[in-house]
Structures are given as C-alpha cells and as structure tokens.
Amino acid sequence: MKKVHRKSPVKDVNESPANSTRVLIPLLGDDIAPRFDLAPEAVIASVDPKRRVTVEKSIVLSHASAEALCRLIMTEKIDMVVCCAIEEEYYQYLVWKKVKVVDSVMGPYSKVLERLENGTIADGEVLLDRKE
Amino acid sequence: MPLSRGLHVKGLSKLPVALGQVLDEIPLGVMVLGKDRRVMLVNRALEAMTGFLVQEASGIPCHYLLRGNLCCHGCQIKDVEETRRQFCSEANIINKNRQKIPVRLTISPIFDENGELAAFLESVEDTRSQEAPYDDSAESFLSGKLVGVSQEMRRVFKIIPVIAQTDSSVLITGQTGTGKDAVAEAIHHASGRAKGPFIKINCGALPEALLESELFGHQKGAFTGAVENKPGRFRLAHNGTVYLTEIGDLPLSLQVKLLSFLDDKVVYPLGSTKGYSVDVRVIAATHRNLERMVREGSFREDLLFRLNVIRLHLPPLVHRHEDMKMLKAHFLQTYNSRFSKNIAGFSEAAGQVLLSYPFPGNVRELRNIVEYAVNVCDGNQIRPDHLPAYIVEHVPNDHVNDLTENGSSQVQSTIRSDPGEIRWADAERKMIMDTMLKCQGRKHDAAKILGYCRSTLWRKMKKYGMID
C-alpha cells in the first residue's frame, strides 16, 4: 500500500484528534468505487466533534480485495465506512467490529465530505446529478 | 419526469407502446443506456436482480446500478463503442441486498436510421443455476450451499429435486442455522423457475406498515411519503420464487392479505383498486412451531394449510453427528483459503470439545466457531485454546482437566445427553453459572472469560434471575 497526496476540497492534516470519527471511503478516481472489494484507492478523512472534516490521507491499494480493505480498516482504527456495493459477509464483519457502514452511496467523494460536514450521510444516497 | 417514461415503440399498434412495458415481459434482466452510459430504462427482471427500481436507477451511470466486477476494471462498453459490435462476458454483480450474483453480460450497440450509435442495450443473465448444477444423486454430500453425508441430509438432498418439479407451496421448518435459506435457494435453482428471480423477504425484519408496502407495493399518494408507485416484492418476483422467511412473525392482518394472494395470485398494491396478476411460487420458512401458534391464535390455520402443501423439516446439527467431520473440514478449507492460512486440521482434544458442544446455533454457529479458530490459530493445528472460551467453558471442568492433546478423554456433556431439552437460554445460564463459580464470584474475571463486557454480564445475570 502506498500513501499518495490527493487534492482535497478541505485542508489536509497528518493526524486526527483523538475524539474525532475516522471515515474511510473506497475510491475509483474521484468517485466512490462502485465495489468495495475492487476499489483501487481509498481516502481516510476525520470528522471532529464540531463536524469539521479533514482529509488525512489517500491510500493506493496494491492489490484490491475486500480482505485487504477490511484489514486496513482495522489497522487504521476506522469508525465509519462510506461505500457503494459491499458483500453481506464483509458488511456483517465490519458491523461486528463496530464499524458503521453506510452503503449504496453513489457520487464523487467530495460530496461525501460535504455530507459528513452536514451530518446527513445515509444509506442509498445518490450524490450525483441525474441526467433525466 | 424520468426519461424512461418517454420511451415508446411506434408501429406495433395504432398508438405507441411504452418500451418499458415490452421489456418487462422479457424474463432476463435488460437495461437501455444512453450514449453517455447513463441508465435510461430498466426492466422488471433487472429491478428484481439489482434491487433498484427504475425510478431510482434512471439517469445514473450504469456502473452504480450494475456494480459489476468489470465496472471497476475493464468496462466493456468502450470496446462496444469502438468496434460497434456486440460483446458478451462472464461477470458478477453485487445487488442492493449485498448479494454477489454471477451473471452473463451482453452489451449491444443500438444504431439510428443513419447508422449513428444511439444507445446501448445491456442484458444481464443470472447464471447461478448454471454455476452450481444440482446434483440429485442420493449419494450426494455437497449440493450448492448444503453439506452433509448423514441419513437425514441424504433424504433432504433426494427430495429437493422432487419438490422443485412441482409448483406447490413449500414450508421449511427447522431450528435457526440449519440451512432453511440454502434449501429454499436450492429448490428455486433446481426448478423450472431458476432463470426467474429469487426474492427473499424476512417477515420479521420490518414493521407491519412497511412490510405491507414492501410485499404488495403501493400506489403513489397511498400514504404520506409515497411519492412514487412501488411494485412490491411479489410483482418483482414474477416468473420466479418468493421466499418468505420467519413466516411465523408475519402480523395477523398481513396473514389475511397473503392468504388472499395465495388463493387468486393477484396483488393489490396499497391504495390501489387495480389488481396485478403474478405468477410466483411461494416458499415459506420458520423456526417456530406453527401448529402451536395456531392453537394460541397468533397464526391463521387456513394460511398454515395453504403453505403446508409440502413440508420439509431440517434436522438440527446434534442429530447429524456424521456430518460434523465433513462440515468442520469444509469450513476449515473455506477459511484457510480466505485468510491465506495453512491449518491442517483440528487436534483430537479440540475435536472432542466440539463434539461435546450442543450447537444451539447449529451449522451457522459451527461455521462461526471455525472462522474464529482459524483467525486465532497461529500454528498448523487448531487446539482447544483456539476455540471460543464459551465452548471450552461449557465442558464440565473435570473433563477439561482430563483433556490431553492425544484426546484420550471421552468428553460427554450432560446437555448433549438430552438434545431434545436444549435451549440456548439454559445453556447460556449454565455457562455463566460455571464461569462465576470458577472465578469465585468475581464478575470482572467472569466477563473477561466469557468475552462479554461487565454490563452485558450484569444484564444477562439479571435476565436469568441470578442477581436481584
């Protein structure tokens, strides 16, 4: 796994305060990856008690797999995962490990950060413009 | 207005026909994508497969609807666009219910009268029935998700293809974790409806008002928040199978509505007077004693008669001693490959501990125990200390002391001697009591051994009347 610098809509920091919520978002480009298990990248953000969101780091996953991502979530002490499609067994595993999983979320990750700031992120959110 | 509503086919009759209506009759998942790869239309079969309704899917990029493995690495639409030819490949998708489904994807370009690319037509065929062909041999020991060599399981394997050939309602009974879901899925895949949707509904998971809308659908404006028409699971399962799990938890008012549906196979969405005829097979399952519920007045007798056309009872794991070895090996192999471990097997002592445990959670509990042990084990053999504490604690202390790695001790659990009387609550109470005795009443130590936090131990002790 390689840490890379990602241009973020909010300021980057190296460490999150102890009482903040750490959020992991699996990415494909600048959007949430359609699949948790096949995400080539992930971004870790932290939300402090005043709902200020800061992007801590982006991680390039050398080998995309749900197991590798779950291991990363555990080692990084992540509190919340915002993703699109995730298999039931990994969902249950993360829930069992007391990680909040918000799934079926679609759209660019910058919109997810905005929703985290507002505290309104929810399952099944479509955060992109539909073309009707 | 969703774009899909404006799509029509001209020339079929005097008036244009809605394209969605035409595609809905195709028993294969189909969607129409614009040149920008955004979803324009989804048919009913694909709605059932993905769990996304056409209103939800309309206008979003196709990779967020299909959620396939090819969407992240090697989207085939680029090739179709460049070569202007149809493309077919094997793939898998993850639907809204977090279920991974193997599929065959076929993407075709659609051209306008001038030969210009106008749209894409993507068909999605569920290949689960082809991937795990049902082995109807009576000697079969592995069928789809079912594993077993015992006489009871052989009987189940033998009867599944017979049940699959009929279209009658099936009632599957058995304790929690015995494989009711797997059997229901096996019946669907062995039946003529295998290519149709298999829709699972947990009758105990939703409140009554939501469940009615989920099962039968609703009309726009039927209640506050009903901003769109919803077809309901029964309509989505057209030409397939509806699996009603925890049927014993279905509220009485909905039992009447289900009864009426089973009689005439017509769905009346909430707030609508218009009925929709659907062709589905109903499989129901429960761990409850429905006959007793009928006597108590909490389950309708006439609904029981309609569901109980074919009854299949799955034996608990304690009655399937012969399967234990195979199940352990099966789960060990599964988790070895998943966690990249190389564990050869169980030590004799660990095998004895498992044999003496009553498994109130049945096969599911055994699977979880093996998963835990594979995670914890750092050598090449699972020993008793790699098993969850509550299992080892369950074995009477004098027998635990006698256990050696050569497994000379024959552990006989007092609970196991009378499996008919086993209840999880009794087992848990006994487990807590034994641990408290061992820890000489120190709750902190007992909680640590049991893997509970102190407050959980206190709550459980209060529940079982062990403290005031």
Coordinates of C-alpha atoms in Angstrom, one line a residue:
Chain A
M1 CA 0.0 0.0 0.0
K2 CA 1.3 3.4 -0.9
K3 CA 0.2 6.7 0.5
V4 CA -0.4 9.4 -2.1
H5 CA -1.2 13.0 -2.0
R6 CA -4.8 13.8 -3.1
K7 CA -6.0 17.2 -3.9
S8 CA -8.7 17.7 -1.4
P9 CA -11.6 20.2 -1.1
V10 CA -10.7 20.6 2.6
K11 CA -7.3 21.1 4.2
D12 CA -5.0 18.0 4.7
V13 CA -3.7 17.2 8.1
N14 CA -1.3 14.5 9.3
E15 CA -3.1 13.4 12.5
S16 CA -6.7 13.4 13.6
P17 CA -7.7 14.5 17.1
A18 CA -8.3 11.6 19.5
N19 CA -12.1 12.1 19.7
S20 CA -12.8 12.5 16.0
T21 CA -14.6 9.9 13.8
R22 CA -12.3 8.4 11.2
V23 CA -14.1 7.7 7.9
L24 CA -12.8 5.5 5.0
I25 CA -14.2 6.0 1.5
P26 CA -13.1 3.4 -1.2
L27 CA -12.5 5.3 -4.4
L28 CA -12.3 4.8 -8.2
G29 CA -10.8 8.0 -9.5
D30 CA -12.6 10.9 -7.7
D31 CA -15.8 8.9 -7.2
I32 CA -16.9 6.4 -4.7
A33 CA -15.8 3.0 -6.1
P34 CA -18.9 1.0 -7.4
R35 CA -17.5 -2.0 -5.5
F36 CA -15.9 -2.1 -2.0
D37 CA -13.9 -5.2 -2.9
L38 CA -12.4 -3.8 -6.1
A39 CA -11.6 -0.3 -5.1
P40 CA -8.0 0.6 -6.2
E41 CA -7.8 3.5 -3.8
A42 CA -9.2 4.7 -0.5
V43 CA -9.3 8.0 1.3
I44 CA -9.3 8.4 5.0
A45 CA -11.0 11.5 6.5
S46 CA -11.7 12.5 10.0
V47 CA -14.7 14.4 11.4
D48 CA -14.2 16.2 14.6
P49 CA -17.0 16.7 17.2
K50 CA -17.7 20.1 15.6
R51 CA -18.2 18.3 12.3
R52 CA -15.1 19.8 10.7
V53 CA -13.9 17.3 8.1
T54 CA -10.2 16.9 7.2
V55 CA -8.7 14.5 4.7
E56 CA -5.9 12.7 6.4
K57 CA -4.5 10.5 3.6
S58 CA -5.2 8.7 0.4
I59 CA -4.0 5.1 0.1
V60 CA -3.4 3.2 -3.2
L61 CA -4.1 -0.4 -2.7
S62 CA -1.6 -2.6 -4.5
H63 CA -4.0 -5.5 -4.6
A64 CA -7.7 -4.7 -4.5
S65 CA -9.6 -7.1 -2.2
A66 CA -12.3 -6.9 0.4
E67 CA -10.0 -8.7 2.9
A68 CA -7.2 -6.2 2.4
L69 CA -9.5 -3.3 2.8
C70 CA -11.0 -4.8 6.0
R71 CA -7.5 -5.3 7.4
L72 CA -6.7 -1.7 6.5
I73 CA -9.9 -0.6 8.3
M74 CA -8.9 -2.4 11.4
T75 CA -5.3 -1.3 11.5
E76 CA -6.3 2.3 10.8
K77 CA -9.0 2.2 13.5
I78 CA -11.7 3.4 11.2
D79 CA -15.1 4.2 12.8
M80 CA -17.2 4.6 9.6
V81 CA -17.0 3.3 6.0
V82 CA -18.9 5.1 3.2
C83 CA -19.1 2.8 0.2
C84 CA -21.3 1.7 -2.7
A85 CA -21.6 -2.1 -3.2
I86 CA -20.4 -4.3 -0.4
E87 CA -21.0 -8.1 0.1
E88 CA -23.1 -9.1 3.1
E89 CA -20.3 -11.0 4.8
Y90 CA -17.9 -8.1 4.8
Y91 CA -20.7 -5.7 5.8
Q92 CA -21.6 -8.0 8.8
Y93 CA -17.9 -8.4 9.7
L94 CA -17.4 -4.6 9.8
V95 CA -20.6 -4.2 11.8
W96 CA -19.4 -6.9 14.2
K97 CA -16.1 -5.0 14.6
K98 CA -18.2 -1.9 15.5
V99 CA -17.5 -0.1 12.3
K100 CA -20.6 1.9 11.0
V101 CA -21.1 1.0 7.3
V102 CA -23.1 3.4 5.1
D103 CA -23.5 1.6 1.8
S104 CA -25.1 2.1 -1.7
V105 CA -23.8 5.7 -1.7
M106 CA -23.1 7.0 -5.3
G107 CA -21.2 10.0 -6.4
P108 CA -17.9 12.0 -6.1
Y109 CA -16.1 11.7 -2.7
S110 CA -16.1 15.5 -2.3
K111 CA -19.9 15.4 -2.0
V112 CA -19.5 12.7 0.7
L113 CA -17.2 15.0 2.7
E114 CA -19.8 17.7 2.4
R115 CA -22.5 15.3 3.7
L116 CA -20.2 14.4 6.6
E117 CA -19.9 18.0 7.4
N118 CA -23.6 18.4 7.4
G119 CA -24.1 15.1 9.3
T120 CA -26.6 13.9 6.7
I121 CA -24.9 11.0 5.1
A122 CA -27.2 8.0 4.8
D123 CA -27.5 4.6 3.0
G124 CA -28.5 4.7 -0.6
E125 CA -27.6 8.4 -1.1
V126 CA -27.3 9.5 -4.8
L127 CA -24.8 12.3 -4.6
L128 CA -24.5 12.9 -8.3
D129 CA -26.6 14.8 -10.8
R130 CA -29.0 12.5 -12.6
K131 CA -29.4 13.1 -16.3
E132 CA -33.1 12.9 -16.9
Chain B
M1 CA -40.3 13.1 -15.2
P2 CA -37.9 10.1 -15.6
L3 CA -36.6 9.7 -19.0
S4 CA -37.8 6.1 -19.1
R5 CA -41.4 7.2 -19.2
G6 CA -40.9 8.9 -22.6
L7 CA -39.5 5.9 -24.4
H8 CA -42.0 4.3 -26.8
V9 CA -42.1 1.8 -29.6
K10 CA -44.0 3.0 -32.7
G11 CA -45.6 0.8 -35.4
L12 CA -46.7 -2.1 -33.2
S13 CA -50.2 -0.8 -33.0
K14 CA -52.1 2.4 -33.8
L15 CA -50.8 4.1 -30.6
P16 CA -47.2 3.9 -29.5
V17 CA -46.4 1.2 -26.9
A18 CA -44.3 2.0 -23.8
L19 CA -40.9 0.4 -24.3
G20 CA -40.7 -0.4 -20.6
Q21 CA -43.9 -2.5 -20.9
V22 CA -42.3 -4.5 -23.7
L23 CA -39.0 -5.1 -21.8
D24 CA -40.9 -6.0 -18.6
E25 CA -42.1 -9.2 -20.4
I26 CA -38.6 -10.4 -21.1
P27 CA -37.6 -12.9 -18.4
L28 CA -34.0 -11.6 -18.5
G29 CA -32.5 -8.5 -16.9
V30 CA -32.4 -5.8 -19.6
M31 CA -31.4 -2.1 -19.4
V32 CA -31.2 0.6 -22.0
L33 CA -28.2 3.0 -21.7
G34 CA -27.7 6.4 -23.3
K35 CA -24.5 7.2 -25.2
D36 CA -23.2 8.7 -22.0
R37 CA -23.7 5.3 -20.3
R38 CA -26.4 6.6 -18.0
V39 CA -29.4 4.4 -17.4
M40 CA -32.5 5.2 -19.4
L41 CA -34.6 2.2 -18.7
V42 CA -34.5 -1.0 -16.6
N43 CA -36.9 -3.9 -16.9
R44 CA -38.7 -5.7 -14.1
A45 CA -36.3 -8.7 -14.1
L46 CA -33.3 -6.4 -13.7
E47 CA -35.1 -4.4 -11.0
A48 CA -35.6 -7.7 -9.1
M49 CA -32.0 -8.8 -9.7
T50 CA -30.3 -5.5 -8.6
G51 CA -32.9 -4.3 -6.1
F52 CA -33.0 -0.9 -7.7
L53 CA -36.3 0.3 -9.1
V54 CA -36.4 2.1 -12.5
Q55 CA -37.1 5.4 -10.7
E56 CA -34.0 5.0 -8.6
A57 CA -31.8 3.9 -11.5
S58 CA -33.0 6.4 -14.1
G59 CA -30.2 8.9 -15.0
I60 CA -27.4 7.4 -13.0
P61 CA -24.2 6.0 -14.5
C62 CA -24.6 2.3 -15.3
H63 CA -21.7 1.2 -13.0
Y64 CA -23.6 2.4 -10.0
L65 CA -26.6 0.3 -10.9
L66 CA -24.9 -2.9 -12.0
R67 CA -22.0 -2.7 -9.6
G68 CA -20.2 -5.4 -11.5
N69 CA -16.6 -6.6 -11.3
L70 CA -16.0 -5.3 -14.8
C71 CA -17.2 -1.9 -13.9
C72 CA -14.0 -1.2 -11.9
H73 CA -11.6 -2.9 -14.2
G74 CA -12.3 -3.1 -17.9
C75 CA -15.7 -1.7 -18.7
Q76 CA -16.7 -3.4 -21.9
I77 CA -18.9 -0.5 -23.3
K78 CA -15.7 1.2 -24.6
D79 CA -15.0 -1.8 -26.8
V80 CA -18.6 -2.0 -28.0
E81 CA -18.4 1.7 -28.8
E82 CA -15.1 1.3 -30.8
T83 CA -15.9 -2.0 -32.5
R84 CA -19.6 -1.3 -33.0
R85 CA -20.2 -5.0 -32.2
Q86 CA -22.0 -6.9 -29.5
F87 CA -19.9 -8.0 -26.6
C88 CA -20.5 -10.9 -24.1
S89 CA -18.7 -11.8 -21.0
E90 CA -19.0 -13.6 -17.7
A91 CA -19.0 -11.3 -14.6
N92 CA -20.5 -10.9 -11.2
I93 CA -22.6 -8.1 -9.6
I94 CA -23.4 -7.1 -6.1
N95 CA -27.1 -6.2 -5.6
K96 CA -28.7 -3.8 -3.2
N97 CA -29.2 -6.7 -0.7
R98 CA -25.4 -7.1 -0.7
Q99 CA -25.6 -10.4 -2.5
K100 CA -23.0 -11.4 -5.1
I101 CA -24.6 -12.8 -8.2
P102 CA -22.7 -14.4 -11.1
V103 CA -24.1 -13.2 -14.4
R104 CA -23.5 -13.3 -18.2
L105 CA -23.4 -9.7 -19.6
T106 CA -24.3 -9.0 -23.2
I107 CA -23.8 -5.4 -24.4
S108 CA -25.2 -4.5 -27.8
P109 CA -24.9 -1.2 -29.6
I110 CA -28.2 0.3 -31.0
F111 CA -28.0 2.4 -34.1
D112 CA -30.4 5.0 -35.5
E113 CA -31.6 5.2 -39.1
N114 CA -28.5 7.0 -40.2
G115 CA -26.2 4.3 -38.7
E116 CA -25.2 6.5 -35.8
L117 CA -24.8 5.0 -32.4
A118 CA -27.9 5.9 -30.4
A119 CA -27.8 3.8 -27.3
F120 CA -26.7 0.6 -25.7
L121 CA -28.8 -2.4 -24.8
E122 CA -27.4 -4.4 -21.9
S123 CA -28.8 -7.8 -20.9
V124 CA -27.9 -9.5 -17.6
E125 CA -28.5 -13.2 -17.2
D126 CA -28.3 -14.7 -13.7
T127 CA -26.1 -17.8 -14.1
R128 CA -26.4 -19.1 -10.5
S129 CA -28.4 -22.1 -11.7
Q130 CA -25.8 -23.0 -14.3
E131 CA -22.8 -22.5 -11.9
A132 CA -24.0 -24.8 -9.2
P133 CA -25.9 -27.6 -11.1
Y134 CA -28.0 -29.5 -8.7
D135 CA -26.7 -33.0 -8.1
D136 CA -29.8 -35.1 -7.5
S137 CA -27.8 -38.2 -6.6
A138 CA -28.9 -39.8 -3.4
E139 CA -25.2 -40.2 -2.5
S140 CA -24.5 -36.5 -2.9
F141 CA -22.8 -34.9 0.0
L142 CA -22.3 -31.4 -1.3
S143 CA -25.1 -29.6 -3.1
G144 CA -24.9 -25.9 -3.6
K145 CA -24.5 -24.5 -0.1
L146 CA -25.6 -27.7 1.6
V147 CA -23.1 -30.1 3.0
G148 CA -23.8 -33.5 4.6
V149 CA -23.5 -37.3 4.5
S150 CA -25.9 -38.2 7.3
Q151 CA -29.0 -40.1 6.5
E152 CA -31.2 -37.1 7.3
M153 CA -29.3 -34.9 4.9
R154 CA -29.3 -37.5 2.2
R155 CA -33.1 -37.6 2.5
V156 CA -33.2 -33.8 2.1
F157 CA -30.8 -33.9 -1.0
K158 CA -33.0 -36.6 -2.5
I159 CA -36.3 -34.8 -2.0
I160 CA -35.2 -31.3 -3.2
P161 CA -35.3 -32.1 -7.0
V162 CA -38.7 -33.8 -6.5
I163 CA -40.1 -30.7 -4.7
A164 CA -38.5 -28.5 -7.4
Q165 CA -40.5 -30.2 -10.1
T166 CA -43.8 -29.2 -8.6
D167 CA -45.2 -25.6 -8.2
S168 CA -46.8 -26.1 -4.9
S169 CA -46.1 -24.0 -1.8
V170 CA -43.4 -25.3 0.5
L171 CA -43.0 -24.9 4.2
I172 CA -39.5 -25.4 5.5
T173 CA -39.1 -25.9 9.3
G174 CA -36.1 -26.3 11.5
Q175 CA -34.1 -24.6 14.2
T176 CA -32.1 -21.5 13.5
G177 CA -28.9 -22.1 11.5
T178 CA -30.0 -25.5 10.0
G179 CA -29.9 -24.2 6.4
K180 CA -33.5 -23.3 5.6
D181 CA -32.4 -20.4 3.3
A182 CA -29.9 -22.7 1.5
V183 CA -32.7 -25.3 0.9
A184 CA -35.1 -22.7 -0.4
E185 CA -32.4 -21.4 -2.8
A186 CA -31.6 -25.0 -3.9
I187 CA -35.3 -25.7 -4.6
H188 CA -35.5 -22.5 -6.7
H189 CA -32.4 -23.3 -8.7
A190 CA -33.5 -26.9 -9.4
S191 CA -36.9 -25.7 -10.5
G192 CA -38.1 -24.5 -13.9
R193 CA -38.2 -21.0 -12.4
A194 CA -34.4 -21.0 -12.0
K195 CA -33.9 -18.3 -14.6
G196 CA -36.5 -16.1 -12.8
P197 CA -35.9 -14.0 -9.7
F198 CA -35.5 -15.5 -6.3
I199 CA -36.8 -12.9 -3.9
K200 CA -36.2 -13.3 -0.1
I201 CA -38.4 -11.4 2.3
N202 CA -37.8 -11.5 6.1
C203 CA -41.3 -11.2 7.6
G204 CA -39.9 -10.3 11.0
A205 CA -37.5 -7.6 9.9
L206 CA -39.9 -4.8 9.1
P207 CA -42.7 -3.1 10.9
E208 CA -46.2 -4.0 9.7
A209 CA -47.0 -0.9 7.6
L210 CA -43.6 -1.1 5.8
L211 CA -43.9 -4.8 5.3
E212 CA -47.2 -4.5 3.6
S213 CA -45.8 -1.9 1.2
E214 CA -42.7 -4.0 0.7
L215 CA -44.6 -7.2 -0.1
F216 CA -47.6 -5.8 -2.1
G217 CA -46.3 -2.4 -3.2
H218 CA -48.1 0.9 -3.0
Q219 CA -49.8 3.5 -5.2
K220 CA -48.4 7.0 -5.4
G221 CA -50.1 9.1 -2.7
A222 CA -51.4 6.0 -0.7
F223 CA -49.8 7.4 2.4
T224 CA -47.5 10.3 3.5
G225 CA -44.2 9.8 1.8
A226 CA -45.5 7.5 -1.0
V227 CA -44.2 9.8 -3.7
E228 CA -43.8 7.1 -6.4
N229 CA -45.6 3.9 -7.3
K230 CA -43.8 0.9 -5.9
P231 CA -44.4 -2.5 -7.4
G232 CA -43.7 -4.6 -4.3
R233 CA -41.7 -7.9 -4.0
F234 CA -44.4 -10.2 -5.2
R235 CA -44.6 -8.3 -8.5
L236 CA -40.8 -8.2 -8.8
A237 CA -40.7 -11.9 -8.3
H238 CA -42.9 -12.6 -11.4
N239 CA -42.0 -15.9 -13.0
G240 CA -39.7 -16.7 -10.1
T241 CA -39.9 -17.7 -6.4
V242 CA -40.8 -15.7 -3.3
Y243 CA -39.1 -16.9 -0.2
L244 CA -40.9 -15.8 3.0
T245 CA -38.5 -16.4 5.9
E246 CA -39.7 -16.1 9.5
I247 CA -43.3 -16.5 8.4
G248 CA -44.2 -17.1 12.0
D249 CA -43.5 -13.4 12.6
L250 CA -46.0 -12.2 10.0
P251 CA -48.6 -9.9 11.6
L252 CA -52.2 -11.3 11.6
S253 CA -53.5 -8.5 9.3
L254 CA -50.9 -9.4 6.6
Q255 CA -51.6 -13.1 7.0
V256 CA -55.1 -12.4 5.7
K257 CA -53.7 -10.5 2.7
L258 CA -51.2 -13.2 2.0
L259 CA -53.9 -15.8 2.2
S260 CA -56.0 -13.9 -0.4
F261 CA -52.9 -13.6 -2.6
L262 CA -52.2 -17.4 -2.4
D263 CA -55.8 -18.0 -3.4
D264 CA -56.0 -15.9 -6.6
K265 CA -52.3 -14.9 -7.2
V266 CA -53.4 -11.3 -7.7
V267 CA -51.6 -8.5 -6.0
Y268 CA -53.4 -5.4 -4.9
P269 CA -50.9 -2.6 -4.0
L270 CA -51.6 -0.4 -1.0
G271 CA -54.1 2.3 -2.0
S272 CA -55.0 0.8 -5.4
T273 CA -58.1 -0.9 -6.5
K274 CA -56.4 -2.4 -9.6
G275 CA -55.0 -5.9 -9.1
Y276 CA -52.0 -7.3 -10.9
S277 CA -51.8 -10.9 -11.8
V278 CA -48.4 -12.5 -10.9
D279 CA -47.0 -16.0 -11.4
V280 CA -44.8 -16.8 -8.4
R281 CA -44.0 -19.9 -6.3
V282 CA -44.1 -19.3 -2.6
I283 CA -41.6 -21.0 -0.2
A284 CA -42.0 -20.2 3.5
A285 CA -39.8 -21.0 6.4
T286 CA -39.9 -20.6 10.1
H287 CA -38.1 -21.9 13.3
R288 CA -41.4 -21.5 15.2
N289 CA -43.9 -24.2 15.9
L290 CA -46.8 -23.0 13.7
E291 CA -49.2 -25.6 14.9
R292 CA -48.8 -24.3 18.5
M293 CA -49.1 -20.7 17.2
V294 CA -52.4 -21.7 15.5
R295 CA -53.7 -23.2 18.8
E296 CA -52.6 -20.0 20.6
G297 CA -54.4 -17.9 18.0
S298 CA -51.4 -16.0 16.7
F299 CA -51.2 -17.7 13.3
R300 CA -54.1 -18.4 10.9
E301 CA -55.0 -22.0 10.5
D302 CA -56.1 -21.6 6.9
L303 CA -52.8 -19.9 6.0
L304 CA -50.9 -22.8 7.5
F305 CA -53.0 -25.2 5.4
R306 CA -52.1 -23.3 2.2
L307 CA -48.4 -23.1 3.0
N308 CA -48.1 -26.6 4.3
V309 CA -48.7 -28.3 1.0
I310 CA -45.1 -29.7 1.0
R311 CA -43.3 -29.7 4.3
L312 CA -39.6 -30.2 4.7
H313 CA -38.0 -30.4 8.2
L314 CA -34.3 -29.8 8.6
P315 CA -32.6 -31.7 11.4
P316 CA -30.6 -29.9 14.0
L317 CA -26.8 -30.4 14.0
V318 CA -26.9 -32.5 17.2
H319 CA -28.9 -35.1 15.2
R320 CA -26.3 -35.1 12.4
H321 CA -23.2 -36.5 14.1
E322 CA -21.9 -38.0 10.8
D323 CA -21.9 -34.5 9.2
M324 CA -19.8 -32.9 11.9
K325 CA -16.4 -34.0 10.5
M326 CA -17.3 -33.1 6.9
L327 CA -18.7 -29.6 8.0
K328 CA -15.5 -28.9 10.0
A329 CA -13.3 -29.8 7.1
H330 CA -15.4 -27.8 4.7
F331 CA -15.4 -24.6 6.8
L332 CA -11.7 -25.1 7.6
Q333 CA -10.9 -25.3 3.9
T334 CA -13.1 -22.2 3.2
Y335 CA -11.5 -20.1 5.9
N336 CA -8.0 -21.4 5.2
S337 CA -8.2 -20.0 1.6
R338 CA -10.0 -16.8 2.7
F339 CA -7.5 -15.9 5.4
S340 CA -4.5 -17.3 3.5
K341 CA -3.7 -19.8 6.3
N342 CA -2.4 -23.3 6.1
I343 CA -4.0 -25.1 9.0
A344 CA -4.1 -28.9 8.6
G345 CA -6.9 -29.7 10.9
F346 CA -8.3 -30.0 14.5
S347 CA -6.4 -31.6 17.3
E348 CA -8.2 -34.6 18.8
A349 CA -8.8 -32.6 22.0
A350 CA -10.4 -29.7 20.0
G351 CA -12.5 -32.2 18.1
Q352 CA -13.7 -33.7 21.4
V353 CA -14.6 -30.3 22.7
L354 CA -16.6 -29.6 19.6
L355 CA -18.3 -33.0 19.7
S356 CA -19.4 -32.3 23.3
Y357 CA -20.9 -28.9 22.5
P358 CA -24.7 -28.9 21.7
F359 CA -24.6 -26.2 19.0
P360 CA -27.8 -24.4 19.7
G361 CA -27.0 -22.2 16.7
N362 CA -26.5 -25.3 14.5
V363 CA -24.4 -25.1 11.3
R364 CA -24.2 -21.3 11.4
E365 CA -22.6 -21.5 14.9
L366 CA -20.2 -24.2 13.8
R367 CA -19.1 -22.0 10.9
N368 CA -18.6 -19.0 13.1
I369 CA -16.6 -21.1 15.6
V370 CA -14.3 -22.4 12.8
E371 CA -13.9 -18.9 11.5
Y372 CA -12.9 -17.7 15.0
A373 CA -10.5 -20.6 15.4
V374 CA -8.8 -20.1 12.0
N375 CA -8.3 -16.4 12.9
V376 CA -6.9 -17.1 16.3
C377 CA -4.8 -20.2 15.4
D378 CA -1.1 -19.4 14.9
G379 CA 0.1 -23.0 14.3
N380 CA -0.9 -25.7 11.8
Q381 CA -3.5 -27.4 14.1
I382 CA -6.5 -26.0 15.9
R383 CA -6.3 -26.8 19.6
P384 CA -8.9 -26.2 22.4
D385 CA -7.3 -22.9 23.4
H386 CA -8.0 -21.6 19.8
L387 CA -11.8 -22.2 20.3
P388 CA -14.1 -19.5 21.8
A389 CA -14.0 -19.5 25.6
Y390 CA -17.7 -20.2 26.0
I391 CA -17.3 -23.6 24.2
V392 CA -14.4 -24.7 26.4
E393 CA -16.2 -23.4 29.5
H394 CA -19.2 -25.4 28.5
V395 CA -17.3 -28.6 29.0
P396 CA -17.5 -29.8 32.7
N397 CA -14.3 -28.7 34.5
D398 CA -13.2 -32.2 35.4
H399 CA -13.3 -33.2 31.8
V400 CA -11.4 -30.1 30.7
N401 CA -8.7 -31.0 33.1
D402 CA -8.6 -34.5 31.7
L403 CA -8.3 -33.3 28.2
T404 CA -4.9 -34.0 26.7
E405 CA -3.6 -33.5 23.2
N406 CA -3.9 -37.2 22.4
G407 CA -7.6 -36.8 23.2
S408 CA -7.8 -39.9 25.4
S409 CA -10.7 -38.5 27.4
Q410 CA -14.1 -39.1 26.1
V411 CA -16.0 -35.9 26.9
Q412 CA -19.7 -36.4 27.5
S413 CA -21.7 -33.3 28.0
T414 CA -24.7 -33.6 30.3
I415 CA -26.6 -31.3 27.9
R416 CA -25.8 -33.4 24.9
S417 CA -27.3 -36.5 26.6
D418 CA -30.7 -35.0 26.2
P419 CA -30.7 -32.9 23.0
G420 CA -34.5 -32.6 22.9
E421 CA -34.4 -30.4 26.0
I422 CA -31.7 -28.0 24.9
R423 CA -32.5 -24.3 24.9
W424 CA -29.9 -21.6 24.3
A425 CA -31.1 -19.7 27.4
D426 CA -30.4 -22.8 29.6
A427 CA -27.0 -23.3 28.0
E428 CA -26.1 -19.7 28.5
R429 CA -27.3 -19.6 32.1
K430 CA -25.3 -22.7 32.8
M431 CA -22.2 -21.2 31.1
I432 CA -22.5 -18.0 33.2
M433 CA -23.0 -20.0 36.4
D434 CA -20.0 -22.3 35.7
T435 CA -17.8 -19.3 34.9
M436 CA -18.9 -17.4 38.0
L437 CA -18.2 -20.5 40.2
K438 CA -14.8 -20.8 38.5
C439 CA -14.0 -17.1 39.2
Q440 CA -15.3 -17.4 42.8
G441 CA -17.9 -14.7 42.1
R442 CA -15.6 -12.1 40.5
K443 CA -17.8 -10.6 37.8
H444 CA -14.9 -8.8 36.2
D445 CA -12.9 -12.0 35.6
A446 CA -16.0 -13.9 34.6
A447 CA -16.9 -11.3 32.0
K448 CA -13.4 -11.5 30.6
I449 CA -13.5 -15.3 30.2
L450 CA -17.0 -15.1 28.6
G451 CA -16.0 -12.4 26.2
Y452 CA -18.7 -10.1 27.5
C453 CA -18.3 -6.6 28.8
R454 CA -19.2 -6.2 32.5
S455 CA -22.5 -4.5 31.8
T456 CA -23.6 -7.3 29.4
L457 CA -22.7 -9.9 32.0
W458 CA -24.8 -8.0 34.6
R459 CA -27.7 -7.7 32.2
K460 CA -27.6 -11.4 31.4
M461 CA -27.4 -12.4 35.0
K462 CA -30.3 -10.2 35.8
K463 CA -32.3 -11.7 32.9
Y464 CA -31.7 -15.2 34.2
G465 CA -32.6 -14.2 37.8
M466 CA -29.0 -14.8 39.1
I467 CA -29.0 -11.4 40.8
D468 CA -31.7 -9.2 42.4

